[in-house]
XYZ file of C-alpha atoms in Angstrom:
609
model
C 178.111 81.878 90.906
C 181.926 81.579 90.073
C 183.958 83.436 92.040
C 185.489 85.616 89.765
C 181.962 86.742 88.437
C 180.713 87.382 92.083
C 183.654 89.367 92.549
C 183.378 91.647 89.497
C 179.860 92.136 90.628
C 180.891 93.103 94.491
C 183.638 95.827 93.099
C 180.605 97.034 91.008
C 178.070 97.577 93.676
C 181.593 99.004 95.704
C 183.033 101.196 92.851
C 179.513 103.456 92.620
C 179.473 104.108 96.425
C 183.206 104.688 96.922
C 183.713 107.281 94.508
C 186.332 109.834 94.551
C 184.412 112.845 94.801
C 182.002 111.262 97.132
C 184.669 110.378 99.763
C 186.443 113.738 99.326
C 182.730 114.964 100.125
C 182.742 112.874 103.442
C 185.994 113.748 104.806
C 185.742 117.696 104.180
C 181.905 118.128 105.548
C 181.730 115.050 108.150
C 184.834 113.309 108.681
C 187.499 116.126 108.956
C 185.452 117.883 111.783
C 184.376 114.940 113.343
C 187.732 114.064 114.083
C 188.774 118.031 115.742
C 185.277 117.595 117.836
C 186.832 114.113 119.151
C 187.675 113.897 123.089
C 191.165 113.282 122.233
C 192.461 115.472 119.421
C 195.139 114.976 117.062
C 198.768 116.420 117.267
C 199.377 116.686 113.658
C 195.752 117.669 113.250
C 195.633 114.618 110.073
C 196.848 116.872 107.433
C 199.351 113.735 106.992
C 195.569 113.241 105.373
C 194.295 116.350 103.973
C 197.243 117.372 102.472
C 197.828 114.387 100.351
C 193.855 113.776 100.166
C 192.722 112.623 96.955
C 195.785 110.331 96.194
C 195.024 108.703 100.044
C 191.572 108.013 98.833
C 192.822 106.534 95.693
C 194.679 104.289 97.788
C 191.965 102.936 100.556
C 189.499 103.256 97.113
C 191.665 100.468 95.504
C 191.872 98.152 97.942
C 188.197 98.311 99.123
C 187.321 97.197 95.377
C 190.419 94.366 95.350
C 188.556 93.094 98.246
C 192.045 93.762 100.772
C 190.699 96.611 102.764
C 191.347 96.009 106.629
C 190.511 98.004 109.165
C 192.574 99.455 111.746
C 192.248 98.655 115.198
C 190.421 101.728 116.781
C 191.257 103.379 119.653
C 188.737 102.672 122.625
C 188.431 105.537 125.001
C 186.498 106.598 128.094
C 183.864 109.272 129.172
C 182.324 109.700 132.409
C 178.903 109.507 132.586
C 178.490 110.202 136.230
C 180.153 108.586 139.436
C 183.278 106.700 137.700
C 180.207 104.545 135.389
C 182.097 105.379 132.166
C 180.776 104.723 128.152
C 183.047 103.929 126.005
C 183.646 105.749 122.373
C 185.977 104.660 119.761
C 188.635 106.805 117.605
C 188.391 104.972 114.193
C 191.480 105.854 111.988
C 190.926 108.315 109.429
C 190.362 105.993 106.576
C 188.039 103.779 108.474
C 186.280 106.791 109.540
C 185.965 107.838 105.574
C 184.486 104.397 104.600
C 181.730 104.514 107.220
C 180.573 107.983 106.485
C 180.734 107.946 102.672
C 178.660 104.885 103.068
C 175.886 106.137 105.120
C 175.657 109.078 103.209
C 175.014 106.558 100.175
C 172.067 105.143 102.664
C 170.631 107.976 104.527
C 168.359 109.504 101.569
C 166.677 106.182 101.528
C 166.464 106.020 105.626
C 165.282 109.497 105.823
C 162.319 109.013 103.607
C 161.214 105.709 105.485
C 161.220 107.717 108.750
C 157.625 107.924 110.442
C 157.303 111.190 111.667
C 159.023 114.656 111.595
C 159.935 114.857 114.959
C 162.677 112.506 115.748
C 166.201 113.975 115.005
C 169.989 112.613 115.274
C 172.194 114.930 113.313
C 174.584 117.199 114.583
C 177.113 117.942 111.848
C 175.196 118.861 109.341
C 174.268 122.342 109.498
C 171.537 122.752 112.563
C 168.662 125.532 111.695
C 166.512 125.120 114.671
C 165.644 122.553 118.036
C 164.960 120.058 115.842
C 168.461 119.454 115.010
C 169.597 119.671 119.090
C 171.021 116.439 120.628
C 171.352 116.185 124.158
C 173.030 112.655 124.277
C 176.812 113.263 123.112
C 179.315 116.144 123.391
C 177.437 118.704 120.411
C 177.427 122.530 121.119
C 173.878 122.166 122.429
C 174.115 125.720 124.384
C 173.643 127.045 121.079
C 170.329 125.544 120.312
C 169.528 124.477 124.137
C 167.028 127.663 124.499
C 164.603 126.548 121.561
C 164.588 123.332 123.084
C 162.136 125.133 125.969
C 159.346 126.278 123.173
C 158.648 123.302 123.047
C 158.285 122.025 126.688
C 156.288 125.641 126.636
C 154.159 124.460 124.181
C 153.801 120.891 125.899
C 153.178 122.523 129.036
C 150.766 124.663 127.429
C 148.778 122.238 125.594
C 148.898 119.730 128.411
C 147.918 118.665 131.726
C 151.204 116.676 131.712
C 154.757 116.145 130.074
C 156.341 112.187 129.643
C 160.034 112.673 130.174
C 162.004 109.240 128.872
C 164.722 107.418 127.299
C 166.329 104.083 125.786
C 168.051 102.432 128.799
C 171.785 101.881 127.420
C 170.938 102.264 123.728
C 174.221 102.023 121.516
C 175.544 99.044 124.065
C 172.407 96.946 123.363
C 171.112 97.324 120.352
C 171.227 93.570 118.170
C 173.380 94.188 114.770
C 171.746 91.496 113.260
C 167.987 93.286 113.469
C 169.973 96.782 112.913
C 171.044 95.167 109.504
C 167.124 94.138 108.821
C 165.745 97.671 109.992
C 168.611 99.189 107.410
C 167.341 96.364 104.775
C 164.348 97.732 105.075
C 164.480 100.991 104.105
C 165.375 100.543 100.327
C 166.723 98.896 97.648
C 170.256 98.417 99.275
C 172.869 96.302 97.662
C 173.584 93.246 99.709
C 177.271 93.771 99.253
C 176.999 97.431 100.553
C 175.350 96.463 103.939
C 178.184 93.339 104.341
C 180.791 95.927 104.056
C 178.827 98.440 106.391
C 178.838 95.804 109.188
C 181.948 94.339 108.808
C 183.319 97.952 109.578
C 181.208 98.065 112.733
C 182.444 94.815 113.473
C 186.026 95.906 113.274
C 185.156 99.000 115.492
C 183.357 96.738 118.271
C 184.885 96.385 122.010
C 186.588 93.028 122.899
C 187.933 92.608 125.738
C 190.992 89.553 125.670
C 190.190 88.155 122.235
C 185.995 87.757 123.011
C 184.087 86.881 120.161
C 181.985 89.279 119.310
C 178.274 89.098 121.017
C 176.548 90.507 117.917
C 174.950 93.396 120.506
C 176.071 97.112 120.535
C 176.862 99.409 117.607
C 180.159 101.299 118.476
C 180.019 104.597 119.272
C 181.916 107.160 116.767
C 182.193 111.199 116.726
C 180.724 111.304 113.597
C 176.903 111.212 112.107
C 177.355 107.692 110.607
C 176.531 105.327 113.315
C 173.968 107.824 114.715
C 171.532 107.698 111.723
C 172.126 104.160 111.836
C 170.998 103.936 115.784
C 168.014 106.776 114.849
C 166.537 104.492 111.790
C 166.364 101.681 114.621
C 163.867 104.108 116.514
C 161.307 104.057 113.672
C 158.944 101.747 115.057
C 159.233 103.815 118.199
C 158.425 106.934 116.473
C 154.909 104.702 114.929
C 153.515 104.313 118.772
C 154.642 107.890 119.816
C 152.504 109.486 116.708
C 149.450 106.515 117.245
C 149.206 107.592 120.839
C 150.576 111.718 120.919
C 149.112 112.863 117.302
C 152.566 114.057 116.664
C 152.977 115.954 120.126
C 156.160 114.488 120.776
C 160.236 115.305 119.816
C 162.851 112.118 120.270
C 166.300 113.405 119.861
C 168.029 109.848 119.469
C 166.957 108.182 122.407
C 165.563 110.704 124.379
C 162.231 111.064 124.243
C 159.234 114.296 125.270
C 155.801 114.326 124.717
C 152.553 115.888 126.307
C 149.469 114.003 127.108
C 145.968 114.835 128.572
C 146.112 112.755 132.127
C 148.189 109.729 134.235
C 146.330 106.813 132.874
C 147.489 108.187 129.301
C 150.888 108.615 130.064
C 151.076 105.103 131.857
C 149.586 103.540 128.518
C 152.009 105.586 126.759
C 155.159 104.031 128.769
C 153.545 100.500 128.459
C 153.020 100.789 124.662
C 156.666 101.979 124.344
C 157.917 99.272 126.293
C 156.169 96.752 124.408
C 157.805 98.113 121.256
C 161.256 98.612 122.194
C 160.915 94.782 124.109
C 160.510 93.462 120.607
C 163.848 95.417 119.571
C 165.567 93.841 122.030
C 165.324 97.105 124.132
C 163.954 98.606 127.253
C 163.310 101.912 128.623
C 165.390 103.466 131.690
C 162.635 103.190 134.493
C 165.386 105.255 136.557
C 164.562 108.153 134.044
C 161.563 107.910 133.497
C 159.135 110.459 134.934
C 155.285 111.620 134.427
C 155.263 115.650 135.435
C 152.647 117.979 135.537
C 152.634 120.900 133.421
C 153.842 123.851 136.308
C 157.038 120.528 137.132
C 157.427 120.223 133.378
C 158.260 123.905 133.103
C 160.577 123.613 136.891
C 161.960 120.963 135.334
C 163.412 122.194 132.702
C 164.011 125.265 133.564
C 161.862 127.761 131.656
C 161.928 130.487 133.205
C 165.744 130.259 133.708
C 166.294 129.935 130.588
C 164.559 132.485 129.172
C 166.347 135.615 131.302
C 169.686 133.643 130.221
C 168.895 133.201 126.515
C 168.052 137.200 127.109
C 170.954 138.027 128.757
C 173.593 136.236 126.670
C 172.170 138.054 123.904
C 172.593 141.210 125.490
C 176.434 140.559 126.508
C 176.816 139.073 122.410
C 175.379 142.639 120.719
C 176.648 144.933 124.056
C 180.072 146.618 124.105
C 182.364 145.647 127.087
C 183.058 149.224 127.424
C 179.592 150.971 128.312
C 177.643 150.940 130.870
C 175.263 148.632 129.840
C 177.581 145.938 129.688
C 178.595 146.970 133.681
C 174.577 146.427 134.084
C 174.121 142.917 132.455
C 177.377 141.626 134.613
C 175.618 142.734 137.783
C 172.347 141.291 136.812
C 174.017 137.908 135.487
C 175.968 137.869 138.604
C 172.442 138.312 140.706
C 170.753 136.021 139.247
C 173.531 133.052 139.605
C 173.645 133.630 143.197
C 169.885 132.773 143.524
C 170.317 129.787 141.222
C 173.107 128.664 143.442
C 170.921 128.103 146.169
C 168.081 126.297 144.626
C 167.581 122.500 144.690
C 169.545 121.052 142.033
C 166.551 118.965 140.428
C 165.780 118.488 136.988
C 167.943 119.724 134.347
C 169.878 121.877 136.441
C 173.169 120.637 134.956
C 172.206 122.662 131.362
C 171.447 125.790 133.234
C 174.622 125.381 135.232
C 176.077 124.943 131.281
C 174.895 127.949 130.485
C 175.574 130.112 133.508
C 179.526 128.903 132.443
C 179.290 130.246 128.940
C 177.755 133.454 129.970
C 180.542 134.088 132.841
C 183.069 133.359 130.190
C 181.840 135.839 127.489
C 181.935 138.090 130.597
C 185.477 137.411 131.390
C 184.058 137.066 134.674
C 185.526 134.644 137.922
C 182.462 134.760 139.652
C 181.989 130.732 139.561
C 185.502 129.895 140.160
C 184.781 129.270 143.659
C 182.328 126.431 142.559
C 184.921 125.244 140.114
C 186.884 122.598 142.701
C 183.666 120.777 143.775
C 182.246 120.593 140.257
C 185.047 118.748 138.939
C 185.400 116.401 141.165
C 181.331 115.148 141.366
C 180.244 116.409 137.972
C 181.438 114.800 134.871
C 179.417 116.596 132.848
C 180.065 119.982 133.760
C 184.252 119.343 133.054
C 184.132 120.265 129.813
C 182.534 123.734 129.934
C 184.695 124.277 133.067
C 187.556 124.273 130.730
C 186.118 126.413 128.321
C 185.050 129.092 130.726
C 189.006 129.012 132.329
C 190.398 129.020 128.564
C 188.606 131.839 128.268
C 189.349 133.642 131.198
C 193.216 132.656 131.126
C 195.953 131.337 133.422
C 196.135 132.459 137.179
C 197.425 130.542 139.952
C 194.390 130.055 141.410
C 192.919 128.251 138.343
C 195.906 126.532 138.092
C 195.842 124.882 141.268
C 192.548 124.179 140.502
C 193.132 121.984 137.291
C 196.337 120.254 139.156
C 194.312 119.552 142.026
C 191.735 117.839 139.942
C 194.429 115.853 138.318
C 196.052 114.482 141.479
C 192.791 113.933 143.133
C 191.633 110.684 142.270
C 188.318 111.942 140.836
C 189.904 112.086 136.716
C 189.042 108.503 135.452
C 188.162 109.100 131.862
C 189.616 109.868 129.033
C 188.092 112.417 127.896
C 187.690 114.714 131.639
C 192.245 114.285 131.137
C 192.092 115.798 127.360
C 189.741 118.716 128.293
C 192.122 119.557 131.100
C 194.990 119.399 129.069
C 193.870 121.005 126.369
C 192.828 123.799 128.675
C 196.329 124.072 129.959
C 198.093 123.784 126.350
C 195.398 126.947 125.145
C 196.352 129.166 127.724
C 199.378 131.692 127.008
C 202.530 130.269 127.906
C 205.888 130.541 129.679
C 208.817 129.243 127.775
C 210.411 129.531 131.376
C 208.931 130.198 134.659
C 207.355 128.846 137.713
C 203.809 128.303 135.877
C 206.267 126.072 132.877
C 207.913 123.970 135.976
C 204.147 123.449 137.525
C 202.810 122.206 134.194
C 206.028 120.151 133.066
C 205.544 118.693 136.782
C 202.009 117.289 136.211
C 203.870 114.870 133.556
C 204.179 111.885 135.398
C 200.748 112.449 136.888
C 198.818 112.922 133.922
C 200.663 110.034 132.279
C 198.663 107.456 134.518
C 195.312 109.080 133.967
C 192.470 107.902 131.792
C 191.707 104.437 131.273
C 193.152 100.994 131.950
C 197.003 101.259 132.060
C 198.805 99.254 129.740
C 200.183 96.253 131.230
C 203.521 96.396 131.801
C 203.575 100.053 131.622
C 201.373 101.759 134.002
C 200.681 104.426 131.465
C 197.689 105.042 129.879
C 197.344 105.862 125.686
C 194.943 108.667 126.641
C 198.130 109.626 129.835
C 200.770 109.515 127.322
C 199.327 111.386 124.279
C 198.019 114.426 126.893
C 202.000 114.188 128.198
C 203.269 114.162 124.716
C 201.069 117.829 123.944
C 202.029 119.153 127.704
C 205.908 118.347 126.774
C 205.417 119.853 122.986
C 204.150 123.093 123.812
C 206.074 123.531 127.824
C 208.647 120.743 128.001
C 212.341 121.610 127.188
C 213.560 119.576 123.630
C 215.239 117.040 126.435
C 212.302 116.588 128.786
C 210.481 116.028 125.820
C 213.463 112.876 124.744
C 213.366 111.477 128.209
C 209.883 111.206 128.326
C 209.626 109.171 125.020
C 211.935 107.489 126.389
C 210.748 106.349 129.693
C 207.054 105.901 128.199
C 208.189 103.781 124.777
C 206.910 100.331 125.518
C 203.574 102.166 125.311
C 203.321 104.253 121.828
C 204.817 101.672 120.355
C 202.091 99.311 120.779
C 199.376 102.424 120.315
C 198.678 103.535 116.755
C 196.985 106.759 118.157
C 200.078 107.650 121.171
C 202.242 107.187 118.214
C 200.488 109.551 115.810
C 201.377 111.938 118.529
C 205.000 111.281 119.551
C 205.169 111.311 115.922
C 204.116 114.764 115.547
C 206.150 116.021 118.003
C 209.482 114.796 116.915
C 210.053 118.172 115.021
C 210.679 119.504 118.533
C 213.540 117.189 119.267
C 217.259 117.635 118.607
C 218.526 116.131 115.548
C 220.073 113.288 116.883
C 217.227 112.242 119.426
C 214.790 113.446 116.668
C 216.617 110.217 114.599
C 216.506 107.988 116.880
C 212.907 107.804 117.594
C 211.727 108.171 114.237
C 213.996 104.882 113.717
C 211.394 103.626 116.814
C 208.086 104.625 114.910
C 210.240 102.881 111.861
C 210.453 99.414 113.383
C 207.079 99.706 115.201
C 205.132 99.762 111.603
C 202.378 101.498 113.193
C 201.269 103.268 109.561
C 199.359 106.053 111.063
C 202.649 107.361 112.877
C 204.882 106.419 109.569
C 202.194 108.355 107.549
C 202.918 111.641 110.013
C 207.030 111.357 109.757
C 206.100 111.316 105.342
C 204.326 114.181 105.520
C 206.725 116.155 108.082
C 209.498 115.106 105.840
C 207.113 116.031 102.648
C 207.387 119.661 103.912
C 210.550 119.904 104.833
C 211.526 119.355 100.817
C 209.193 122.184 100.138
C 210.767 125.414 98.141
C 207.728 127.292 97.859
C 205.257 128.207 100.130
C 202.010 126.748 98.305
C 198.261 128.443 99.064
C 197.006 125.831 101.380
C 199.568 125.927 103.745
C 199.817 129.465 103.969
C 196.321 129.858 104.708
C 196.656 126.974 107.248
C 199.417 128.984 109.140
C 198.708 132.586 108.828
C 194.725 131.882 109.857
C 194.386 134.681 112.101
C 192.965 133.254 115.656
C 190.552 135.146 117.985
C 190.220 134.823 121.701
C 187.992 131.895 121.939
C 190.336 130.137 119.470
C 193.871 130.796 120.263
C 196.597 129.934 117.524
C 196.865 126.120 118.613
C 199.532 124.094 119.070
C 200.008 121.850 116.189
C 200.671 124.633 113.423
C 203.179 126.217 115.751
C 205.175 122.979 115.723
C 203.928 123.020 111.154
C 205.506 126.339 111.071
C 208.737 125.010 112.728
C 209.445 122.376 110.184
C 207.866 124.864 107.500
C 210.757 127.058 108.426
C 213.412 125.038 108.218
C 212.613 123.377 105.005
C 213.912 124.761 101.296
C 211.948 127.893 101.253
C 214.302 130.170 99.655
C 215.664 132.978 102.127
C 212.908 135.865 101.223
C 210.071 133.756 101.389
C 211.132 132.323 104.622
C 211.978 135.889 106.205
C 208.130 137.120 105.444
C 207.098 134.084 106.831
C 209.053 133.915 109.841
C 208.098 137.908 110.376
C 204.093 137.352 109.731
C 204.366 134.132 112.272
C 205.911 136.600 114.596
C 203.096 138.891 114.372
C 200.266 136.420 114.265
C 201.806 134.346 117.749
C 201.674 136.322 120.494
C 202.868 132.724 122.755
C 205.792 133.260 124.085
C 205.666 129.435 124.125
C 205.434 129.262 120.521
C 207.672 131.681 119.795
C 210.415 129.503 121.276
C 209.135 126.909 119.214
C 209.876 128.323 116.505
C 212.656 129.988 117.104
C 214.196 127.569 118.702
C 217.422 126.061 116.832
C 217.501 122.583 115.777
């Protein structure tokens, strides 16, 4: 085939899946809050992206069909899975993170229809109804959906003599691309040229360490649905034996996999068969998780019974005034109960219920675990992240305080993601725009700046380091703190497309002069992603009128759980010194006033430039 005909045909099979509409689809229902759910969140929260949305997918749209699209190189970041063993997850830029969905969404009616059985699941951005939707593998709001989860061991343990508990040793890290591609292939009438640009965008999103070729093993790991219906269609054959030998009395959320049968010798020929079939995939199962209970250790270990009275008495503190005595009542009780779950062995899936007991205590406004908190953060990974909700919620104190510093300085914060969810617990709580708890937080700079993963040769600071010291500076730091930190910690976001996204957004904050000079920086460092922040900060400052979406962006009213956050506080800075004329600007600036009860913002925005 010439090449100019294959060429015409390749933008043809590309111009029906990359459609305008279709990619505007992605980014607003998958993409967009994909990227806010991400470890490490985003500064200028991309509305360099949303606000100039359709002609930015014109753009990426064009050069995907002239055959010049490139991806960016994605950010590779850290989360600890227990003792310091870390996986790693990668922060695709916002176009590449378009592509892939809008794609997959193109493929998944195809893969859903080829799927074997009912009860395997993956999603958890589209819309979850019931425990079918729940996954227990990544970072999704499972306490919301956690409780169904235990009808079904119920009904396991009730139909039963005993419960398989199981799952896919390393999955993501060692699954073969090649056989992904033919498992994809499989599943319909896919256009060759569709499936060569799918993979050469996981390719580009792949971890190499010092130039490595790439071993054709692993799909990377996103915060978005894509690559998980991709990893889930790779199950099918898994789901085959599970219904041949369960009749269906089985639920795989991803890789994890539940399922009753009648005796041992079943469940052994269970395991056996599902070794057999993940061998041929190029898989295996985790023998170190891997466990045949009986029915009464089914329910034990997962916690039944504990869940229950909590799924009964969150409700209660949800549809219960904090006022009456009820509510008195159901904090004694909650309070009771905790202190006999405290002392129990911590077996099974006592991490969830610990999960739980932290939600509960922070609807309460209650500091009842806060003694735990200090040992939990430094053994258990998994527990850091509602840790930080529960102290968002229940505000600053010293004690807390000292507890998040301590954390920080102890040696115990490796990842990436256990630094952001301190920080962005420290950032959400009501600030001082001076004060002793300001100097404490502004002090933790040149700690936090080394935290995370791998330093940057040369530099000793870490992308994950720097962008948390970049949002500690922008919401506590003084406009020079802020300079002579982006000064000091340059050789690194100059090299980092995501560190410079933030330093980027943050440059509003600056002095005029210093605010110059390091947008000259982000000027000469070509890193697009920080150059496409400075247009649309300077796009706003040329605004004269107000216009509907970025009013509503800035006057969204926040509630307790979700305090007004830092990145429009820095919007409405520049938003108030642009063009608006001088009555526009004075309702503005008095609504802002009304809406930010931050003292921290409040300087921000009053501050002069």
């Amino acid at each position: 085939m010439p090449v100019s005909h294959h060429s015409a045909v390749v933008a043809r099979d590309l111009d029906t899946v990359f459609s305008i509409p279709r990619m505007r689809a992605a980014w607003k229902n998958t993409v967009r809050p994909g990227l806010r759910r991400q470890p490490l969140t985003d500064l200028h929260d991309f509305l360099d992206v949303h606000r100039n949305l359709d002609s930015y997918l014109l753009t990426i749209r064009t050069e995907v069909l002239a055959g010049q699209y490139r991806p960016l190189p994605p950010e590779i970041i850290l989360i600890e899975k227990r003792d310091g063993i870390p996986r790693r997850m990668c922060l695709p830029g916002p176009a590449d993170a378009i592509l892939l969905q809008t794609v997959v969404d193109v493929l998944e009616p195809a893969i859903k229809t080829q799927q074997p059985h009912p009860n395997a699941y993956y999603s958890r951005s589209h819309a979850p109804q019931s425990a079918r939707d729940v996954d227990s593998t990544f970072a999704y709001p499972w306490w919301i959906l956690w409780p169904e989860f235990q009808k079904r061991i119920w009904q396991f343990a009730g139909a039963y003599n005993y419960v398989v508990v199981t799952d896919v040793a390393n999955y993501f890290d060692c699954i073969p691309l090649l056989s992904l591609r033919n498992r994809i292939a499989s599943c319909g009438a896919f256009k060759e040229t569709v499936l060569d640009f799918l993979f050469f965008l996981l390719d580009a999103f792949t971890w190499r360490p010092f130039y490595m070729p790439n071993s054709g093993v692993g799909l990377p790991q996103l915060n978005f649905d894509a690559p998980r219906l991709l990893a889930h269609a790779y199950l099918f054959p898994v789901d085959e034996e599970l219904q041949r030998r369960t009749r269906g009395d089985f639920v795989r959320w991803m890789d994890d996999i539940n399922c009753g049968v009648a005796d041992i010798g079943s469940a052994r020929h269970l395991l056996r068969g599902l070794e057999t079939v993940l061998n041929s995939l190029g898989l295996r199962l985790n023998a170190g998780k891997t466990t045949i209970l009986e029915a009464r250790q089914a329910l034990t270990h997962f916690w039944v019974t504990e869940n229950r009275a909590l799924t009964i008495l969150t409700n209660l503190v949800k549809g219960t005034n904090p006022r009456s005595p009820l509510w008195y009542k159901v904090r004694s009780l909650t309070r009771k109960r905790y202190s006999k779950f405290r002392r129990k062995p911590k077996s099974g899936h006592w991490d969830k219920i610990y999960k739980r007991y932290f939600t509960l205590f922070g609807l309460l406004r209650n500091e009842t675990l806060q003694r735990d908190v200090p040992a939990l953060l430094d053994n258990q990974s998994g527990l850091r992240e509602p840790i930080c909700r529960y102290y968002t919620l229940l505000g600053p104190n010293r004690i807390r305080l000292k507890h998040l510093s301590d954390f920080l300085k102890s040696g115990h914060c490796l990842d990436d993601a256990s630094l952001f969810d301190v920080v962005r617990t420290l950032v959400a709580w009501r600030g001082q725009a001076q004060g002793p708890r300001r100097d404490a937080v502004v002090a933790l700079v040149p700690v936090v700046c080394r935290l995370g993963s791998e330093a940057r040769p040369g530099t000793g600071f870490t992308v994950a380091g720097v962008s948390s010291a970049v949002w500690l500076l922008a919401k506590y730091g003084r406009p020079d703190e802020l300079s002579a930190f982006l000064n000091s910690s340059e050789a690194l976001w100059m090299r980092s497309s995501w560190a410079a996204r933030q330093v980027a957004a943050a440059t509003p904050l600056l002095r005029e002069s210093e605010r110059q000079q390091v947008e000259n920086r982000i000027i000469r460092s070509g890193l697009v992603e920080a150059l496409r922040v400075l247009a649309n900060l300077d796009q706003v400052r040329r605004i004269s009128s107000l216009d509907p979406q970025l009013k509503a962006y800035l006057l969204h009213p926040p509630t307790t759980e979700h305090p007004y956050p830092l990145e429009k506080a820095i919007l409405a800075r520049v938003v108030l010194r642009s063009r608006l004329n001088k009555t526009e600007r004075g309702t503005l600036r008095g609504a802002m006033q009304k809406l930010i009860g931050d003292p921290s913002y409040l300087s921000i925005i009053r501050r002069r430039p």
